[in-house]
Tab-separated table of C-alpha atoms (C1' of nucleotides) in Angstrom:
chain	number	residue	atom	x	y	z
A	1191	MET	CA	24.556	-2.780	-13.255
A	1192	GLY	CA	22.292	-2.533	-11.082
A	1193	THR	CA	19.700	-5.044	-11.864
A	1194	SER	CA	18.703	-5.752	-8.479
A	1195	LEU	CA	17.082	-2.862	-8.236
A	1196	HIS	CA	14.243	-3.734	-10.097
A	1197	GLU	CA	12.773	-6.008	-7.649
A	1198	SER	CA	13.021	-3.392	-5.009
A	1199	GLU	CA	11.168	-0.610	-7.192
A	1200	THR	CA	8.422	-2.974	-8.343
A	1201	GLN	CA	7.287	-3.749	-4.876
A	1202	ALA	CA	7.667	0.542	-4.162
A	1203	LEU	CA	5.556	1.260	-7.239
A	1204	ALA	CA	2.754	-1.181	-6.533
A	1205	SER	CA	2.309	0.135	-2.873
A	1206	CYS	CA	2.340	2.977	-4.446
A	1207	ALA	CA	-0.457	3.069	-6.745
A	1208	ALA	CA	-2.148	0.975	-3.811
A	1209	ALA	CA	-1.678	4.133	-1.282
A	1210	TYR	CA	-3.101	7.122	-4.442
A	1211	PRO	CA	-5.694	5.200	-6.827
A	1212	ALA	CA	-7.634	8.359	-7.375
A	1213	ASP	CA	-5.112	10.917	-8.135
A	1214	LEU	CA	-4.182	11.479	-12.047
A	1215	THR	CA	-1.059	13.024	-11.223
A	1216	ILE	CA	0.393	9.933	-9.157
A	1217	LEU	CA	-1.276	7.165	-11.261
A	1218	LEU	CA	0.621	9.087	-14.634
A	1219	HIS	CA	3.863	8.533	-12.575
A	1220	ALA	CA	3.482	5.181	-11.013
A	1221	ALA	CA	2.286	4.096	-14.877
A	1222	THR	CA	5.388	5.744	-16.328
A	1223	ASN	CA	7.935	4.343	-13.962
A	1224	ARG	CA	6.524	0.623	-14.310
A	1225	VAL	CA	6.677	0.995	-18.437
A	1226	THR	CA	10.223	2.539	-17.436
A	1227	ILE	CA	11.806	0.116	-15.489
A	1228	TYR	CA	10.005	-2.704	-17.514
A	1229	LEU	CA	11.759	-0.892	-20.612
A	1230	ASP	CA	15.585	-0.132	-19.041
A	1231	HIS	CA	15.260	-3.771	-18.034
A	1232	ALA	CA	14.914	-4.757	-21.817
A	1233	ALA	CA	17.771	-2.277	-22.787
A	1234	ALA	CA	19.789	-3.870	-20.281
A	1235	GLU	CA	19.083	-7.234	-21.947
A	1236	MET	CA	20.491	-6.463	-25.311
A	1237	GLY	CA	23.133	-4.583	-24.349
A	1238	LEU	CA	21.822	-1.182	-23.921
A	1239	ASN	CA	22.444	0.996	-21.042
A	1240	ASP	CA	19.167	2.546	-20.838
A	1241	ALA	CA	15.430	2.764	-22.873
A	1242	ARG	CA	16.959	6.662	-23.353
A	1243	ASP	CA	19.524	4.218	-25.153
A	1244	TRP	CA	16.618	3.258	-27.411
A	1245	LEU	CA	15.056	6.619	-28.172
A	1246	VAL	CA	17.933	7.923	-29.579
A	1247	LEU	CA	18.228	5.284	-31.613
A	1248	SER	CA	14.877	5.186	-32.396
A	1249	ALA	CA	15.042	8.662	-33.540
A	1250	LEU	CA	17.905	8.172	-36.100
A	1251	GLU	CA	15.892	5.663	-37.298
A	1252	ASP	CA	14.294	7.340	-40.106
A	1253	GLY	CA	17.612	8.281	-41.336
A	1254	GLN	CA	17.050	11.728	-41.053
A	1255	GLN	CA	19.879	13.898	-41.210
A	1256	ARG	CA	20.141	15.653	-37.536
A	1257	THR	CA	22.193	17.922	-35.844
A	1258	GLN	CA	23.104	16.783	-32.374
A	1259	LEU	CA	21.173	19.495	-30.814
A	1260	GLU	CA	18.192	18.827	-33.018
A	1261	LEU	CA	18.129	15.192	-31.652
A	1262	SER	CA	18.535	16.369	-28.752
A	1263	ARG	CA	15.238	18.517	-28.506
A	1264	VAL	CA	13.586	15.921	-30.548
A	1265	VAL	CA	14.644	13.178	-28.068
A	1266	CYS	CA	13.784	15.246	-24.845
A	1267	VAL	CA	17.343	14.535	-23.666
A	1268	ASP	CA	19.999	17.634	-22.712
A	1269	LYS	CA	22.767	18.255	-25.206
A	1270	THR	CA	25.080	17.939	-22.469
A	1271	THR	CA	23.548	14.295	-21.649
A	1272	LEU	CA	23.371	13.260	-25.336
A	1273	ILE	CA	27.256	13.706	-25.918
A	1274	THR	CA	26.834	10.405	-23.516
A	1275	VAL	CA	24.595	8.551	-24.836
A	1276	LEU	CA	25.916	9.119	-28.711
A	1277	ASP	CA	29.390	8.026	-27.470
A	1278	ARG	CA	27.991	4.895	-25.629
A	1279	LEU	CA	26.720	4.204	-29.092
A	1280	GLU	CA	29.579	5.071	-31.152
A	1281	ARG	CA	31.693	2.474	-28.948
A	1282	GLN	CA	29.272	-0.312	-29.631
A	1283	GLU	CA	29.266	0.824	-32.721
A	1284	LEU	CA	25.604	1.210	-33.104
A	1285	ILE	CA	25.921	4.867	-34.694
A	1286	VAL	CA	28.486	6.664	-36.632
A	1287	ARG	CA	28.930	10.916	-36.104
A	1288	THR	CA	29.673	11.762	-39.398
A	1289	VAL	CA	30.715	15.352	-40.334
A	1290	ASP	CA	28.634	17.808	-42.214
A	1291	PRO	CA	31.000	19.022	-45.338
A	1292	SER	CA	29.193	22.465	-45.737
A	1293	ASP	CA	29.326	22.817	-41.730
A	1294	ARG	CA	32.211	21.504	-39.994
A	1295	ARG	CA	30.967	22.930	-36.743
A	1296	VAL	CA	28.384	20.412	-36.643
A	1297	ARG	CA	28.463	16.291	-36.245
A	1298	ILE	CA	25.583	14.175	-37.756
A	1299	PRO	CA	25.106	10.999	-35.906
A	1300	GLN	CA	23.650	8.166	-38.351
A	1301	ILE	CA	22.491	5.037	-37.272
A	1302	THR	CA	24.271	1.670	-38.408
A	1303	ASP	CA	22.845	-1.695	-39.761
A	1304	ALA	CA	23.726	-3.233	-36.514
A	1305	GLY	CA	21.905	-0.518	-34.647
A	1306	ARG	CA	19.096	-0.807	-36.985
A	1307	ARG	CA	18.921	-4.728	-35.927
A	1308	VAL	CA	18.817	-3.627	-32.158
A	1309	PHE	CA	16.403	-0.763	-33.126
A	1310	ALA	CA	14.267	-3.563	-34.301
A	1311	THR	CA	14.757	-5.448	-31.670
A	1312	PHE	CA	14.415	-3.779	-28.647
A	1313	ALA	CA	10.942	-2.236	-30.612
A	1314	THR	CA	9.318	-5.659	-31.084
A	1315	ALA	CA	9.728	-6.284	-27.189
A	1316	ARG	CA	8.410	-3.091	-26.585
A	1317	ASP	CA	5.120	-3.740	-28.482
A	1318	ALA	CA	4.561	-6.871	-26.768
A	1319	ALA	CA	4.904	-5.332	-23.470
A	1320	GLU	CA	2.642	-2.511	-24.850
A	1321	ALA	CA	-0.126	-5.201	-26.504
A	1322	ARG	CA	0.488	-7.647	-23.072
A	1323	ALA	CA	-0.464	-4.294	-20.590
A	1324	LEU	CA	-3.260	-3.310	-22.793
A	1325	ASP	CA	-4.618	-6.924	-23.598
A	1326	GLY	CA	-8.306	-7.093	-23.303
A	1327	VAL	CA	-8.885	-3.477	-22.802
A	1328	SER	CA	-11.004	-2.446	-26.557
A	1329	LYS	CA	-10.022	-0.465	-29.303
A	1330	ALA	CA	-12.546	2.619	-28.460
A	1331	ASP	CA	-10.836	2.599	-24.879
A	1332	ARG	CA	-7.026	2.640	-26.096
A	1333	GLU	CA	-8.394	5.683	-28.572
A	1334	VAL	CA	-9.048	7.550	-25.382
A	1335	LEU	CA	-5.737	6.412	-23.400
A	1336	MET	CA	-4.087	7.426	-26.318
A	1337	ARG	CA	-5.807	10.802	-26.463
A	1338	LEU	CA	-6.150	11.990	-23.282
A	1339	LEU	CA	-2.179	11.354	-22.693
A	1340	GLY	CA	-1.618	13.026	-25.971
A	1341	ARG	CA	-4.037	16.459	-24.696
A	1342	ILE	CA	-2.225	16.855	-21.214
A	1343	ALA	CA	1.248	16.510	-22.846
A	1344	THR	CA	0.802	18.879	-25.099
A	1345	ASP	CA	-1.719	21.640	-23.045
A	1346	THR	CA	-0.023	24.768	-23.480
A	1347	ASP	CA	-3.676	25.929	-21.159
A	1348	THR	CA	-1.827	23.965	-17.763
A	1349	LEU	CA	1.829	25.973	-18.181
A	1350	ALA	CA	0.345	28.914	-19.306
A	1351	THR	CA	-1.528	29.905	-16.017
A	1352	THR	CA	1.709	30.068	-14.026
A	1353	ALA	CA	2.985	32.842	-16.524
B	668	MET	CA	17.057	27.849	-7.976
B	669	GLY	CA	16.740	26.373	-11.583
B	670	THR	CA	13.383	28.437	-12.732
B	671	SER	CA	14.433	29.003	-15.809
B	672	LEU	CA	14.869	25.562	-17.354
B	673	HIS	CA	11.085	25.215	-17.325
B	674	GLU	CA	11.126	27.174	-20.300
B	675	SER	CA	12.974	25.347	-22.354
B	676	GLU	CA	11.588	22.115	-21.239
B	677	THR	CA	8.312	23.110	-22.290
B	678	GLN	CA	9.708	23.600	-25.990
B	679	ALA	CA	11.324	20.233	-25.804
B	680	LEU	CA	8.718	18.204	-24.600
B	681	ALA	CA	6.171	19.875	-27.234
B	682	SER	CA	8.372	18.943	-30.450
B	683	CYS	CA	8.696	15.496	-28.006
B	684	ALA	CA	4.950	14.693	-28.024
B	685	ALA	CA	4.927	15.908	-31.718
B	686	ALA	CA	7.185	13.546	-32.794
B	687	TYR	CA	5.787	10.310	-31.819
B	688	PRO	CA	2.334	11.049	-31.071
B	689	ALA	CA	0.923	7.220	-31.163
B	690	ASP	CA	3.646	5.889	-28.922
B	691	LEU	CA	2.709	4.676	-25.986
B	692	THR	CA	5.234	4.977	-24.264
B	693	ILE	CA	6.426	8.058	-25.359
B	694	LEU	CA	2.933	9.398	-24.976
B	695	LEU	CA	3.892	8.212	-21.254
B	696	HIS	CA	6.467	10.155	-20.595
B	697	ALA	CA	5.475	13.193	-21.994
B	698	ALA	CA	2.403	13.659	-20.305
B	699	THR	CA	4.265	13.069	-17.038
B	700	ASN	CA	7.224	15.219	-17.574
B	701	ARG	CA	4.185	17.937	-18.447
B	702	VAL	CA	2.471	17.473	-15.256
B	703	THR	CA	6.032	16.739	-13.648
B	704	ILE	CA	7.062	20.958	-14.255
B	705	TYR	CA	3.807	21.875	-13.649
B	706	LEU	CA	3.868	21.129	-10.124
B	707	ASP	CA	7.737	21.651	-9.618
B	708	HIS	CA	6.845	25.205	-10.556
B	709	ALA	CA	3.914	25.393	-8.522
B	710	ALA	CA	5.688	23.982	-5.512
B	711	ALA	CA	8.400	26.721	-6.067
B	712	GLU	CA	5.987	29.305	-5.814
B	713	MET	CA	5.184	28.386	-2.339
B	714	GLY	CA	8.750	27.643	-0.836
B	715	LEU	CA	8.699	23.834	-1.635
B	716	ASN	CA	11.750	22.697	-3.527
B	717	ASP	CA	10.129	20.200	-5.446
B	718	ALA	CA	6.661	18.354	-5.960
B	719	ARG	CA	8.103	15.191	-4.211
B	720	ASP	CA	8.120	17.438	-1.160
B	721	TRP	CA	4.512	17.897	-1.455
B	722	LEU	CA	4.457	14.194	-2.365
B	723	VAL	CA	5.870	13.470	1.611
B	724	LEU	CA	3.582	16.204	3.104
B	725	SER	CA	0.323	14.522	1.051
B	726	ALA	CA	1.487	11.198	2.777
B	727	LEU	CA	1.919	12.883	6.478
B	728	GLU	CA	-1.113	14.616	5.987
B	729	ASP	CA	-3.677	11.839	6.925
B	730	GLY	CA	-2.047	12.158	10.503
B	731	GLN	CA	-0.891	7.807	10.172
B	732	GLN	CA	2.312	7.609	12.281
B	733	ARG	CA	4.981	6.260	9.967
B	734	THR	CA	8.547	4.959	10.429
B	735	GLN	CA	11.081	7.181	7.832
B	736	LEU	CA	11.138	3.478	6.033
B	737	GLU	CA	7.867	3.051	6.056
B	738	LEU	CA	6.774	6.208	4.356
B	739	SER	CA	9.887	6.121	1.594
B	740	ARG	CA	7.989	3.061	0.672
B	741	VAL	CA	4.346	5.014	0.387
B	742	VAL	CA	5.614	7.399	-1.400
B	743	CYS	CA	8.137	5.888	-3.539
B	744	VAL	CA	11.546	7.985	-2.470
B	745	ASP	CA	14.449	5.918	-2.313
B	746	LYS	CA	15.007	6.122	1.954
B	747	THR	CA	18.510	8.126	1.824
B	748	THR	CA	17.254	10.729	-0.514
B	749	LEU	CA	13.835	10.908	2.206
B	750	ILE	CA	16.249	12.146	4.395
B	751	THR	CA	16.857	15.121	2.759
B	752	VAL	CA	13.280	15.920	1.857
B	753	LEU	CA	12.942	15.794	5.258
B	754	ASP	CA	15.927	17.861	6.769
B	755	ARG	CA	14.402	20.622	4.351
B	756	LEU	CA	10.737	20.334	5.352
B	757	GLU	CA	11.866	20.548	9.067
B	758	ARG	CA	14.395	23.375	8.070
B	759	GLN	CA	11.003	24.932	7.089
B	760	GLU	CA	8.773	24.076	10.325
B	761	LEU	CA	6.182	22.054	8.092
B	762	ILE	CA	7.282	18.840	9.485
B	763	VAL	CA	9.106	17.521	12.908
B	764	ARG	CA	11.148	14.104	13.755
B	765	THR	CA	9.487	13.048	16.749
B	766	VAL	CA	11.123	9.621	18.282
B	767	ASP	CA	8.991	6.621	19.442
B	768	PRO	CA	9.503	6.345	22.762
B	769	SER	CA	8.370	2.291	22.470
B	770	ASP	CA	11.732	2.281	19.932
B	771	ARG	CA	14.074	4.699	19.962
B	772	ARG	CA	15.401	3.641	16.947
B	773	VAL	CA	12.907	4.885	14.535
B	774	ARG	CA	12.044	8.496	13.967
B	775	ILE	CA	8.519	9.649	13.262
B	776	PRO	CA	7.721	12.688	11.059
B	777	GLN	CA	4.738	14.459	11.690
B	778	ILE	CA	3.198	17.423	9.830
B	779	THR	CA	2.694	20.454	11.419
B	780	ASP	CA	0.184	23.377	11.027
B	781	ALA	CA	2.656	25.002	8.350
B	782	GLY	CA	3.163	22.248	6.953
B	783	ARG	CA	-0.847	20.992	7.042
B	784	ARG	CA	-1.316	25.222	5.330
B	785	VAL	CA	0.950	24.309	2.788
B	786	PHE	CA	0.051	21.139	1.360
B	787	ALA	CA	-3.923	22.471	1.341
B	788	THR	CA	-2.967	25.394	-0.923
B	789	PHE	CA	-0.487	23.011	-3.050
B	790	ALA	CA	-3.365	20.781	-3.675
B	791	THR	CA	-6.049	22.884	-4.474
B	792	ALA	CA	-3.881	24.329	-6.944
B	793	ARG	CA	-2.907	20.756	-8.326
B	794	ASP	CA	-6.743	20.059	-8.574
B	795	ALA	CA	-7.491	23.140	-10.263
B	796	ALA	CA	-4.417	22.189	-13.066
B	797	GLU	CA	-6.257	18.827	-13.322
B	798	ALA	CA	-9.685	20.176	-14.238
B	799	ARG	CA	-8.108	22.201	-16.494
B	800	ALA	CA	-6.053	19.783	-18.260
B	801	LEU	CA	-9.423	17.492	-18.380
B	802	ASP	CA	-11.854	20.549	-19.273
B	803	GLY	CA	-14.434	19.288	-21.271
B	804	VAL	CA	-13.484	15.755	-21.156
B	805	SER	CA	-16.563	13.185	-20.287
B	806	LYS	CA	-16.891	11.597	-17.057
B	807	ALA	CA	-16.787	8.393	-18.881
B	808	ASP	CA	-13.543	8.885	-20.693
B	809	ARG	CA	-11.950	10.342	-17.839
B	810	GLU	CA	-12.541	7.041	-15.923
B	811	VAL	CA	-11.374	4.731	-18.914
B	812	LEU	CA	-8.391	7.165	-18.455
B	813	MET	CA	-7.547	6.429	-14.856
B	814	ARG	CA	-8.906	2.638	-15.149
B	815	LEU	CA	-6.375	2.169	-17.697
B	816	LEU	CA	-3.698	3.980	-15.811
B	817	GLY	CA	-4.142	2.361	-13.038
B	818	ARG	CA	-3.861	-1.006	-14.846
B	819	ILE	CA	-0.644	-0.286	-16.178
B	820	ALA	CA	0.899	0.835	-13.107
B	821	THR	CA	0.057	-2.289	-11.412
B	822	ASP	CA	-0.079	-4.962	-14.295
B	823	THR	CA	2.597	-7.339	-12.634
B	824	ASP	CA	2.347	-9.764	-15.939
B	825	THR	CA	4.292	-6.397	-17.730
B	826	LEU	CA	7.109	-7.494	-15.652
B	827	ALA	CA	6.828	-11.101	-15.257
B	828	THR	CA	8.003	-11.547	-18.649
B	829	THR	CA	11.853	-10.448	-18.001
B	830	ALA	CA	12.033	-13.058	-15.060
C	644	DC	C1'	39.589	40.480	-46.249
C	645	DT	C1'	38.547	40.827	-41.632
C	646	DC	C1'	36.275	41.695	-37.287
C	647	DG	C1'	32.447	40.578	-34.001
C	648	DG	C1'	28.526	37.813	-32.897
C	649	DA	C1'	26.008	33.986	-33.208
C	650	DT	C1'	26.052	28.512	-33.694
C	651	DC	C1'	27.712	24.222	-32.994
C	652	DG	C1'	30.018	20.139	-29.875
C	653	DT	C1'	32.395	19.678	-25.760
C	654	DC	C1'	34.138	20.134	-21.181
C	655	DT	C1'	33.383	21.106	-16.424
C	656	DG	C1'	31.608	22.294	-11.608
C	657	DG	C1'	27.997	21.720	-8.290
C	658	DA	C1'	24.138	19.131	-6.924
C	659	DC	C1'	21.291	15.399	-6.810
C	660	DT	C1'	20.609	10.092	-7.108
C	661	DC	C1'	21.151	5.840	-4.285
C	662	DG	C1'	23.523	1.018	-3.351
C	663	DG	C1'	26.303	0.081	0.351
C	664	DA	C1'	28.379	0.708	4.992
C	665	DT	C1'	28.041	2.395	9.675
C	666	DG	C1'	26.383	3.172	14.702
C	667	DA	C1'	22.593	2.886	17.359
C	668	DT	C1'	18.946	0.032	19.679
C	669	DT	C1'	15.467	-3.909	19.992
C	670	DG	C1'	14.418	-8.446	20.279
C	671	DT	C1'	15.603	-13.300	20.715
C	672	DG	C1'	17.606	-17.559	22.153
C	673	DT	C1'	20.412	-19.522	25.690
D	1237	DA	C1'	22.986	-11.582	32.176
D	1238	DC	C1'	24.982	-12.063	27.464
D	1239	DA	C1'	25.966	-12.930	22.546
D	1240	DC	C1'	24.140	-11.817	18.052
D	1241	DA	C1'	20.818	-11.549	14.159
D	1242	DA	C1'	17.695	-7.790	12.425
D	1243	DT	C1'	16.249	-3.056	12.010
D	1244	DC	C1'	16.165	1.352	12.290
D	1245	DA	C1'	18.261	6.319	10.493
D	1246	DT	C1'	22.135	8.378	8.766
D	1247	DC	C1'	26.523	8.746	6.332
D	1248	DC	C1'	29.058	7.954	2.235
D	1249	DG	C1'	31.311	6.967	-2.262
D	1250	DA	C1'	30.642	6.396	-7.074
D	1251	DG	C1'	27.701	7.364	-10.636
D	1252	DT	C1'	24.758	10.944	-13.122
D	1253	DC	C1'	22.713	15.243	-14.574
D	1254	DC	C1'	22.380	20.052	-16.540
D	1255	DA	C1'	23.726	25.370	-16.341
D	1256	DG	C1'	27.308	27.497	-17.882
D	1257	DA	C1'	31.690	28.070	-19.733
D	1258	DC	C1'	34.678	27.184	-23.689
D	1259	DG	C1'	36.919	26.497	-29.043
D	1260	DA	C1'	35.807	25.706	-32.796
D	1261	DT	C1'	33.533	27.129	-36.757
D	1262	DC	C1'	30.233	30.225	-39.708
D	1263	DC	C1'	28.519	34.203	-41.781
D	1264	DG	C1'	27.260	38.866	-42.303
D	1265	DA	C1'	28.553	43.787	-41.750
D	1266	DG	C1'	31.969	47.341	-43.633
DNA sequence: CTCGGATCGTCTGGACTCGGATGATTGTGT
DNA sequence: ACACAATCATCCGAGTCCAGACGATCCGAG
């Protein structure tokens, strides 16, 4: 499934970043696309469909009981789209959908042992990639990066001006 | 066209960032989504369909003559998808497709004066948003952010390990 | 108890994306 | 001059996304 696209996208992104090196917006997109491509590739290598599949697994990994709707909010995936992800993960026996006996409307997706293993291997692969991407970067600089990204991600003022 | 979705996405992103504050991958996604939502909103306000519409305009703004295929590579938009963007921009008279007399296969999209005006107003809105998002951040920290993002975006080693 | 509104998961229809096919045009070898 | 591969824009089809509709279930008011 679509493994040959990585090559061309990689090239395209390279020229992208080269063309607009000073623009925060473009840089954000380019950096995100880059890690997305890598993560999708890593996910495909271990039988997952997407980096999003792993994201869902990671949200389930803490064992906390969550409704599908709650889960969709946590991982920022549309509730409709989440269904297809859960269907796929369930078919691969990485999760199971349990029914809450106290409320038969809701389904509680829960990670299986197999799912936990896939999550763990993916997580180490991702951590290695992150470490490599930031290799040689000082602790202080990393902290700056994370802090500013977090600020951009959660800054409500940026959006408030449009209202 | 889909203006009501901004609200819900914003909420979702907020919880997203809160749930995984230490993960570079998640932070990148959350930050990018945030600025994308803002830019899409700003684009819609001035009659554009997308932030991507503006991205295409920005690539045409330097007046350099580019083939559609070249353009698609510069802005990281699939050549097929670019067609629909150009069709829309042409319908709005923000660009024109000219034919290269020396090679009648190619179309050279060129920005019009109206397109230049839309680009300029959007650019100032974006710059203001970026300035607000980084308000109070020291020059040195900004430089760190841009440099590391650029490095992540262009780092070839990260992908090379998958081959 | 029962009715009505709220909330869950799922389904559906229309729009978008993108790999590959197609047609037009180019240049190159002979 | 002519065949033929290469390259451009465009079209098409399979896959995906998501807002809204829907049935099932819960809960509070009467």
